[in-house]
Amino acid sequence: MDEAALGRDWSIRSGGEDDFPAVVETVGEALVVSDDRATSLARLTPLLAEDDFGRLLVAIESGRSERDAEDERAVRDGRVIGSVNAFSFRMTLPGGSRPVAGITGVGVWPTRRRQGVLTALIRRQLADIRDRGENLAILWASEGSIYGRFGYGPANSEYKGELAYAHARLRPDAPRGADLSVELVRASRARSDLERVHAAATARQVGRLQRSPAFWERALADTPDARAGRSSLKAAVVHGPEGPLGYALHRTRDRWENANPCARLHVEEAVATTPKAWTALYEHLFSRDLVTQLVFESMAQDDPLHFLLADPKRLVTRFDDSLWVRLVDVPGALAERSYAVPADVVLEVSDRHAPWNEGRWRLRADRNGATCERTSRAPDLSLDVSHLGAVHLGANTLSGYLRTGLITEHTPGSVFGLDTALFRPEAPFCDQGF
């Protein structure tokens, strides 16, 4: 249903499949996407179709321009100048699997920036997410300065790793299993094994998303665009007596220098469910002839390779931020989370884009569960909703924000106590971009 005009000549409304080509054009231009728009449309349509395009929001401007002069629908109904979208995911969080909104397709046409379009879209989206009963929104940020002001916090860090084959050796005491075997096949032929391993890992590791059929199709895509000059996608699958226990999706790129081989092996995804399976997986990757360099596209902060290598210093890593998290419903998100130790703290939360979160909340938690309710008690801690998002997965702490004066501690020790309660021993990890 259309909203009243939020600007002089534009308004926000729900979108649909008919709007999607214009959305791809708008977002592609906003994000400086080099792909041909038809290619982007073909790649994205199956993903959005899983939700029947039901979470698409568009900003519509009335009138005609050169850009839409040949688009009769745009002339009749107005043209898309901005959009936001979301996927309906289930994510493993401290406390279990929960529904979350995976924010995607955010963009405003370049000549319509700085006019309040994005703010209006995101505020409407937050209200819609809350109405759906999802307490969290997550995203991969193109620019951190954009999403911090909308209440998102950087909640996780991951790494890209490179390892010269000359140093690709594991510790002699790495756990090994004589009953394990590794098979190398085209990735598409191993899909059932991959799905089984991924589901088992997702159930245990915070940050992972349950992968839908359309996202599996994307993960296993083997088109020329996906290959980017590299080989077809292969899967090295570790099997034990009880079935598949791990896999690595990878491609190779052949190179020769001075008549000598110097090929690279690019690991796009590596997953295992037992220590011995990790060892078997890495030893297979380390055994390829003609390869001189291994590239791991995405690794958790505590990836097993950091601990299994004979010389961990030889693994060259490059930091990258990963998921950004926003508490759409503060009491709901805090109450559904698990905590390492008991906590009883009053939080004074500011949230300029989701006013229902503003105010004081008393969080009481122990090993049996948690409650978070409005209170008139004096606050122990004052902070922005973005700070809560940054620590929600357990990878970060509030202490850094306190030291820099970005949050206010009214009761000494309340930050330390809450950080301790939020702590998770294992680093979160998300292997699915969106």
Coordinates of C-alpha atoms in Angstrom, one line a residue:
M1 CA 0.0 0.0 0.0
D2 CA 1.4 3.4 -1.0
E3 CA 2.5 5.8 1.7
A4 CA 1.9 9.5 1.6
A5 CA 4.7 11.4 -0.2
L6 CA 7.7 11.6 2.0
G7 CA 9.4 14.3 -0.1
R8 CA 8.3 16.8 -2.7
D9 CA 7.9 14.3 -5.5
W10 CA 8.7 10.8 -4.2
S11 CA 7.2 8.2 -1.9
I12 CA 7.9 4.7 -0.4
R13 CA 5.9 1.6 -1.3
S14 CA 6.2 -2.1 -1.3
G15 CA 7.7 -3.5 -4.5
G16 CA 7.4 -6.6 -6.5
E17 CA 8.8 -8.7 -9.3
D18 CA 7.8 -6.1 -11.9
D19 CA 9.9 -3.5 -10.1
F20 CA 13.0 -5.6 -9.9
P21 CA 14.7 -4.7 -13.3
A22 CA 14.5 -1.1 -12.3
V23 CA 15.8 -1.9 -8.8
V24 CA 18.8 -3.8 -10.3
E25 CA 19.6 -0.8 -12.5
T26 CA 19.3 1.7 -9.6
V27 CA 21.3 -0.4 -7.0
G28 CA 23.9 -1.4 -9.6
E29 CA 24.5 2.3 -10.4
A30 CA 24.6 3.2 -6.7
L31 CA 27.1 0.4 -5.9
V32 CA 29.2 1.0 -9.0
V33 CA 28.6 -2.6 -10.1
S34 CA 30.5 -3.5 -13.3
D35 CA 28.3 -6.5 -14.3
D36 CA 26.0 -6.2 -17.2
R37 CA 22.5 -5.5 -15.7
A38 CA 21.0 -8.5 -17.5
T39 CA 23.7 -10.7 -15.8
S40 CA 22.9 -9.2 -12.4
L41 CA 19.2 -9.7 -12.9
A42 CA 19.6 -13.4 -13.9
R43 CA 21.9 -14.0 -10.9
L44 CA 19.7 -12.3 -8.3
T45 CA 16.2 -13.2 -9.4
P46 CA 16.2 -16.8 -8.1
L47 CA 17.4 -15.6 -4.7
L48 CA 14.7 -13.0 -4.4
A49 CA 12.0 -15.4 -5.8
E50 CA 12.3 -17.6 -2.7
D51 CA 10.6 -14.7 -0.8
D52 CA 8.4 -14.0 -3.8
F53 CA 9.9 -10.5 -3.9
G54 CA 7.7 -9.8 -0.8
R55 CA 10.4 -7.9 1.1
L56 CA 11.3 -5.4 -1.5
L57 CA 10.7 -1.7 -0.8
V58 CA 11.1 1.0 -3.4
A59 CA 11.2 4.8 -3.5
I60 CA 9.2 6.0 -6.4
E61 CA 9.6 9.4 -8.0
S62 CA 6.8 10.8 -10.2
G63 CA 7.5 12.3 -13.6
R64 CA 9.5 11.4 -16.7
S65 CA 13.2 11.6 -17.4
E66 CA 15.6 10.5 -20.1
R67 CA 16.5 7.4 -18.1
D68 CA 12.9 6.1 -18.3
A69 CA 11.7 7.7 -21.5
E70 CA 11.3 4.3 -23.2
D71 CA 9.8 2.6 -20.1
E72 CA 6.1 3.1 -20.3
R73 CA 5.5 1.6 -16.9
A74 CA 7.9 4.1 -15.3
V75 CA 6.2 7.0 -17.1
R76 CA 2.8 5.8 -15.8
D77 CA 3.7 4.8 -12.3
G78 CA 6.9 6.8 -11.6
R79 CA 10.4 5.6 -11.5
V80 CA 12.5 3.8 -8.9
I81 CA 15.1 6.1 -7.3
G82 CA 16.0 3.9 -4.4
S83 CA 15.4 0.5 -2.8
V84 CA 16.1 -1.8 0.1
N85 CA 15.4 -5.5 0.3
A86 CA 15.9 -8.4 2.7
F87 CA 16.2 -12.2 2.8
S88 CA 14.4 -14.3 5.3
F89 CA 17.2 -16.3 6.9
R90 CA 17.6 -18.5 9.9
M91 CA 20.9 -17.8 11.7
T92 CA 22.7 -19.6 14.5
L93 CA 22.9 -17.2 17.5
P94 CA 24.0 -17.6 21.1
G95 CA 21.0 -19.6 22.3
G96 CA 20.0 -21.3 19.1
S97 CA 18.7 -20.8 15.6
R98 CA 16.6 -17.7 15.1
P99 CA 14.9 -15.9 12.2
V100 CA 16.8 -12.8 11.0
A101 CA 16.5 -10.3 8.2
G102 CA 19.4 -10.3 5.8
I103 CA 19.6 -6.8 4.4
T104 CA 20.4 -6.6 0.7
G105 CA 19.8 -4.5 -2.4
V106 CA 20.3 -1.1 -0.7
G107 CA 20.9 1.9 -3.0
V108 CA 19.8 5.3 -4.1
W109 CA 20.1 6.7 -7.6
P110 CA 23.3 9.0 -7.5
T111 CA 21.4 12.2 -8.4
R112 CA 18.8 11.6 -5.7
R113 CA 21.2 11.2 -2.8
R114 CA 21.2 13.5 0.3
Q115 CA 17.4 14.0 0.0
G116 CA 16.3 11.6 2.8
V117 CA 15.4 8.7 0.5
L118 CA 17.7 6.1 2.2
T119 CA 16.6 7.2 5.7
A120 CA 12.9 6.8 4.8
L121 CA 13.5 3.4 3.2
I122 CA 15.5 2.0 6.2
R123 CA 13.0 3.3 8.7
R124 CA 10.2 1.7 6.9
Q125 CA 12.2 -1.5 6.6
L126 CA 12.9 -1.6 10.3
A127 CA 9.3 -1.3 11.1
D128 CA 8.4 -4.1 8.6
I129 CA 11.1 -6.4 10.1
R130 CA 9.7 -5.8 13.6
D131 CA 6.2 -6.6 12.4
R132 CA 7.4 -9.9 11.0
G133 CA 8.7 -10.9 14.4
E134 CA 12.4 -10.8 13.5
N135 CA 14.5 -9.3 16.3
L136 CA 17.7 -8.9 14.3
A137 CA 18.8 -7.5 11.0
I138 CA 22.2 -8.4 9.5
L139 CA 24.2 -7.2 6.5
W140 CA 27.6 -7.0 4.8
A141 CA 28.5 -3.3 4.7
S142 CA 29.8 -1.6 1.6
E143 CA 30.6 1.4 3.7
G144 CA 30.7 1.3 7.5
S145 CA 30.0 5.0 7.8
I146 CA 26.6 4.5 6.2
Y147 CA 25.3 1.7 8.4
G148 CA 26.6 2.8 11.8
R149 CA 24.3 5.8 11.7
F150 CA 21.4 3.5 11.1
G151 CA 22.0 1.4 14.2
Y152 CA 24.2 -1.4 12.8
G153 CA 27.4 -2.4 14.6
P154 CA 30.3 -4.5 13.2
A155 CA 29.8 -7.7 15.0
N156 CA 32.4 -10.0 13.5
S157 CA 35.8 -10.1 11.8
E158 CA 37.1 -12.7 9.3
Y159 CA 40.3 -13.2 7.4
K160 CA 41.6 -13.9 3.9
G161 CA 44.6 -16.2 4.2
E162 CA 47.5 -17.1 1.9
L163 CA 50.0 -19.8 2.4
A164 CA 53.1 -20.7 0.3
Y165 CA 53.1 -24.4 -0.5
A166 CA 56.7 -24.6 0.8
H167 CA 55.4 -24.0 4.3
A168 CA 52.1 -26.0 4.0
R169 CA 52.8 -28.6 6.7
L170 CA 50.8 -29.6 9.7
R171 CA 52.0 -30.3 13.2
P172 CA 53.1 -33.9 13.7
D173 CA 50.6 -34.2 16.5
A174 CA 47.6 -33.1 14.4
P175 CA 44.8 -35.6 15.0
R176 CA 44.6 -38.1 12.1
G177 CA 42.2 -40.9 11.4
A178 CA 43.1 -44.0 9.4
D179 CA 39.4 -44.7 8.7
L180 CA 39.0 -41.4 6.8
S181 CA 39.2 -40.9 3.1
V182 CA 39.1 -37.9 0.7
E183 CA 37.4 -37.9 -2.7
L184 CA 37.8 -35.1 -5.3
V185 CA 34.8 -34.6 -7.5
R186 CA 33.0 -31.8 -9.4
A187 CA 31.2 -29.8 -6.7
S188 CA 27.7 -30.3 -8.3
R189 CA 28.0 -34.1 -7.9
A190 CA 28.6 -33.9 -4.2
R191 CA 25.8 -31.5 -3.3
S192 CA 24.0 -33.9 -0.9
D193 CA 27.2 -34.5 1.0
L194 CA 28.0 -30.8 1.1
E195 CA 24.5 -30.0 2.4
R196 CA 24.8 -32.6 5.2
V197 CA 28.1 -31.3 6.4
H198 CA 27.1 -27.6 6.2
A199 CA 23.9 -28.2 8.1
A200 CA 25.8 -30.0 10.9
A201 CA 28.4 -27.1 11.1
T202 CA 25.7 -24.5 11.0
A203 CA 23.8 -26.0 13.9
R204 CA 26.9 -25.5 16.1
Q205 CA 28.6 -22.3 15.0
V206 CA 27.3 -18.9 15.8
G207 CA 27.0 -16.6 12.8
R208 CA 26.2 -19.3 10.2
L209 CA 23.1 -19.2 8.1
Q210 CA 21.0 -22.1 7.0
R211 CA 21.5 -22.3 3.3
S212 CA 18.4 -22.4 1.1
P213 CA 18.2 -24.2 -2.3
A214 CA 18.7 -20.9 -4.2
F215 CA 21.8 -20.0 -2.2
W216 CA 23.2 -23.5 -2.7
E217 CA 22.8 -23.0 -6.5
R218 CA 24.7 -19.8 -6.1
A219 CA 27.4 -21.4 -4.0
L220 CA 27.9 -24.1 -6.6
A221 CA 27.6 -21.9 -9.7
D222 CA 30.2 -22.8 -12.3
T223 CA 29.6 -20.3 -15.0
P224 CA 32.4 -18.4 -16.8
D225 CA 31.6 -15.4 -14.5
A226 CA 31.9 -17.5 -11.4
R227 CA 35.2 -19.1 -12.6
A228 CA 36.8 -15.7 -13.3
G229 CA 39.6 -17.3 -15.3
R230 CA 40.0 -20.2 -12.9
S231 CA 39.1 -23.9 -13.1
S232 CA 35.7 -25.5 -12.7
L233 CA 34.6 -25.8 -9.0
K234 CA 35.8 -28.9 -7.3
A235 CA 34.8 -30.4 -3.9
A236 CA 37.3 -32.4 -1.8
V237 CA 35.0 -34.4 0.5
V238 CA 36.2 -36.1 3.7
H239 CA 34.3 -39.4 4.4
G240 CA 34.3 -41.5 7.6
P241 CA 32.4 -44.7 8.5
E242 CA 29.4 -42.5 9.5
G243 CA 29.3 -40.5 6.3
P244 CA 30.7 -37.1 5.1
L245 CA 32.6 -35.2 7.7
G246 CA 34.0 -32.2 5.8
Y247 CA 34.6 -30.6 2.5
A248 CA 36.5 -27.8 0.7
L249 CA 35.2 -26.1 -2.4
H250 CA 38.1 -24.8 -4.5
R251 CA 39.3 -23.8 -7.9
T252 CA 42.8 -23.7 -9.4
R253 CA 44.5 -21.2 -11.6
D254 CA 47.5 -22.4 -13.6
R255 CA 50.6 -20.2 -14.0
W256 CA 54.1 -20.7 -15.2
E257 CA 57.1 -18.5 -14.5
N258 CA 60.5 -19.1 -16.1
A259 CA 59.3 -22.6 -17.3
N260 CA 58.4 -23.5 -13.7
P261 CA 54.9 -24.2 -12.4
C262 CA 53.4 -21.7 -9.9
A263 CA 49.7 -22.5 -9.8
R264 CA 47.4 -21.2 -7.2
L265 CA 44.6 -23.2 -5.4
H266 CA 41.8 -20.9 -4.3
V267 CA 39.7 -22.4 -1.4
E268 CA 36.2 -20.7 -1.5
E269 CA 34.8 -22.6 1.4
A270 CA 36.1 -25.2 3.9
V271 CA 33.9 -26.9 6.5
A272 CA 34.5 -29.8 8.8
T273 CA 32.7 -31.3 11.8
T274 CA 35.5 -33.2 13.6
P275 CA 39.2 -32.4 14.4
K276 CA 40.3 -35.4 12.3
A277 CA 38.3 -34.3 9.4
W278 CA 40.0 -30.8 9.4
T279 CA 43.4 -32.5 9.4
A280 CA 42.4 -34.8 6.5
L281 CA 41.0 -31.8 4.6
Y282 CA 44.1 -29.7 5.0
E283 CA 46.5 -32.5 4.2
H284 CA 44.7 -33.2 0.9
L285 CA 44.9 -29.5 0.0
F286 CA 48.6 -29.5 0.8
S287 CA 49.3 -32.5 -1.4
R288 CA 48.5 -31.1 -4.9
D289 CA 51.4 -31.2 -7.5
L290 CA 52.4 -28.0 -9.4
V291 CA 50.7 -25.7 -6.9
T292 CA 52.9 -23.1 -5.1
Q293 CA 50.3 -21.0 -3.3
L294 CA 47.1 -21.6 -1.4
V295 CA 44.5 -18.9 -1.0
F296 CA 41.7 -19.2 1.6
E297 CA 39.0 -16.7 0.6
S298 CA 37.4 -16.6 4.1
M299 CA 38.5 -17.8 7.5
A300 CA 37.2 -17.5 11.0
Q301 CA 39.4 -15.7 13.5
D302 CA 40.0 -19.1 15.2
D303 CA 40.0 -21.2 12.1
P304 CA 41.7 -24.6 12.9
L305 CA 44.5 -23.9 10.4
H306 CA 45.8 -21.3 12.8
F307 CA 46.5 -24.0 15.3
L308 CA 47.3 -27.0 13.1
L309 CA 50.1 -25.5 11.0
A310 CA 53.6 -26.5 11.9
D311 CA 54.6 -22.8 11.4
P312 CA 51.5 -20.6 11.9
K313 CA 53.5 -17.5 11.2
R314 CA 53.7 -18.6 7.5
L315 CA 49.9 -18.1 7.1
V316 CA 49.6 -14.5 5.9
T317 CA 46.2 -13.1 6.8
R318 CA 44.3 -10.0 5.8
F319 CA 41.6 -8.7 8.1
D320 CA 38.1 -7.9 6.9
D321 CA 35.0 -7.0 8.7
S322 CA 32.1 -9.5 8.2
L323 CA 28.6 -9.3 9.5
W324 CA 27.1 -6.1 10.9
V325 CA 24.2 -6.7 13.3
R326 CA 21.3 -4.5 14.3
L327 CA 18.9 -5.1 17.2
V328 CA 15.5 -4.3 15.6
D329 CA 13.7 -5.3 18.8
V330 CA 16.0 -4.7 21.8
P331 CA 14.1 -6.6 24.5
G332 CA 13.3 -9.5 22.1
A333 CA 16.9 -9.9 20.9
L334 CA 18.4 -9.7 24.4
A335 CA 15.8 -12.1 25.9
E336 CA 16.3 -14.8 23.3
R337 CA 20.0 -14.8 23.7
S338 CA 22.0 -17.1 26.0
Y339 CA 24.6 -15.8 28.5
A340 CA 27.8 -17.2 29.9
V341 CA 27.2 -15.9 33.5
P342 CA 24.3 -14.3 35.3
A343 CA 23.6 -10.6 34.6
D344 CA 21.3 -8.0 36.0
V345 CA 21.8 -4.6 34.4
V346 CA 19.7 -1.6 33.4
L347 CA 20.5 -0.3 29.9
E348 CA 19.5 3.1 28.6
V349 CA 19.3 2.7 24.9
S350 CA 19.2 5.4 22.2
D351 CA 17.8 4.6 18.8
R352 CA 16.9 7.4 16.5
H353 CA 15.5 5.2 13.7
A354 CA 13.5 2.6 15.7
P355 CA 11.9 4.7 18.5
W356 CA 10.3 1.6 20.1
N357 CA 13.8 0.7 21.3
E358 CA 14.4 4.0 23.1
G359 CA 14.4 4.0 26.8
R360 CA 15.5 2.0 29.8
W361 CA 15.6 -1.8 29.8
R362 CA 16.4 -4.1 32.6
L363 CA 18.2 -7.3 31.4
R364 CA 18.2 -10.2 33.8
A365 CA 19.8 -13.4 32.7
D366 CA 21.2 -16.7 34.0
R367 CA 21.8 -20.2 32.6
N368 CA 18.1 -20.8 32.5
G369 CA 17.2 -17.9 30.3
A370 CA 16.8 -14.2 30.2
T371 CA 14.1 -11.4 30.4
C372 CA 14.4 -7.8 29.2
E373 CA 11.7 -5.4 30.3
R374 CA 11.1 -1.7 30.5
T375 CA 12.0 -0.1 33.8
S376 CA 12.1 3.2 35.6
R377 CA 15.2 2.3 37.5
A378 CA 18.3 4.4 37.1
P379 CA 20.5 3.1 34.3
D380 CA 23.8 1.3 34.9
L381 CA 24.9 1.9 31.3
S382 CA 23.9 4.3 28.5
L383 CA 24.7 3.4 24.9
D384 CA 23.4 3.4 21.3
V385 CA 21.6 0.4 19.8
S386 CA 24.6 0.1 17.4
H387 CA 26.9 -0.8 20.3
L388 CA 24.5 -3.7 21.3
G389 CA 24.6 -5.0 17.7
A390 CA 28.4 -4.9 17.7
V391 CA 28.6 -7.2 20.8
H392 CA 25.6 -9.4 20.2
L393 CA 27.5 -12.4 18.6
G394 CA 30.0 -12.5 21.4
A395 CA 33.0 -11.6 19.3
N396 CA 33.5 -8.0 20.6
T397 CA 33.3 -6.2 23.9
L398 CA 31.8 -3.0 25.1
S399 CA 35.0 -2.1 27.0
G400 CA 36.6 -0.5 23.9
Y401 CA 33.6 1.8 23.5
L402 CA 33.8 2.7 27.2
R403 CA 37.5 3.5 27.0
T404 CA 36.9 5.9 24.1
G405 CA 34.0 7.6 25.7
L406 CA 31.4 6.4 23.3
I407 CA 29.2 4.8 26.0
T408 CA 28.6 5.9 29.6
E409 CA 29.0 3.7 32.6
H410 CA 26.9 4.9 35.5
T411 CA 27.5 1.9 37.7
P412 CA 31.2 1.0 38.0
G413 CA 31.8 -2.6 36.7
S414 CA 28.6 -2.8 34.7
V415 CA 30.4 -3.0 31.4
F416 CA 32.8 -5.7 32.6
G417 CA 29.9 -7.7 34.0
L418 CA 27.9 -7.4 30.7
D419 CA 30.9 -8.2 28.6
T420 CA 31.5 -11.4 30.7
A421 CA 27.9 -12.4 30.3
L422 CA 28.0 -11.9 26.5
F423 CA 31.2 -13.8 26.0
R424 CA 31.4 -16.7 23.6
P425 CA 34.5 -19.1 23.6
E426 CA 34.3 -19.7 19.8
A427 CA 34.5 -17.0 17.1
P428 CA 31.4 -16.5 15.1
F429 CA 31.6 -17.1 11.3
C430 CA 29.4 -16.5 8.3
D431 CA 30.4 -18.2 5.0
Q432 CA 27.5 -16.8 3.0
G433 CA 27.5 -13.4 1.4
F434 CA 24.2 -11.8 0.4

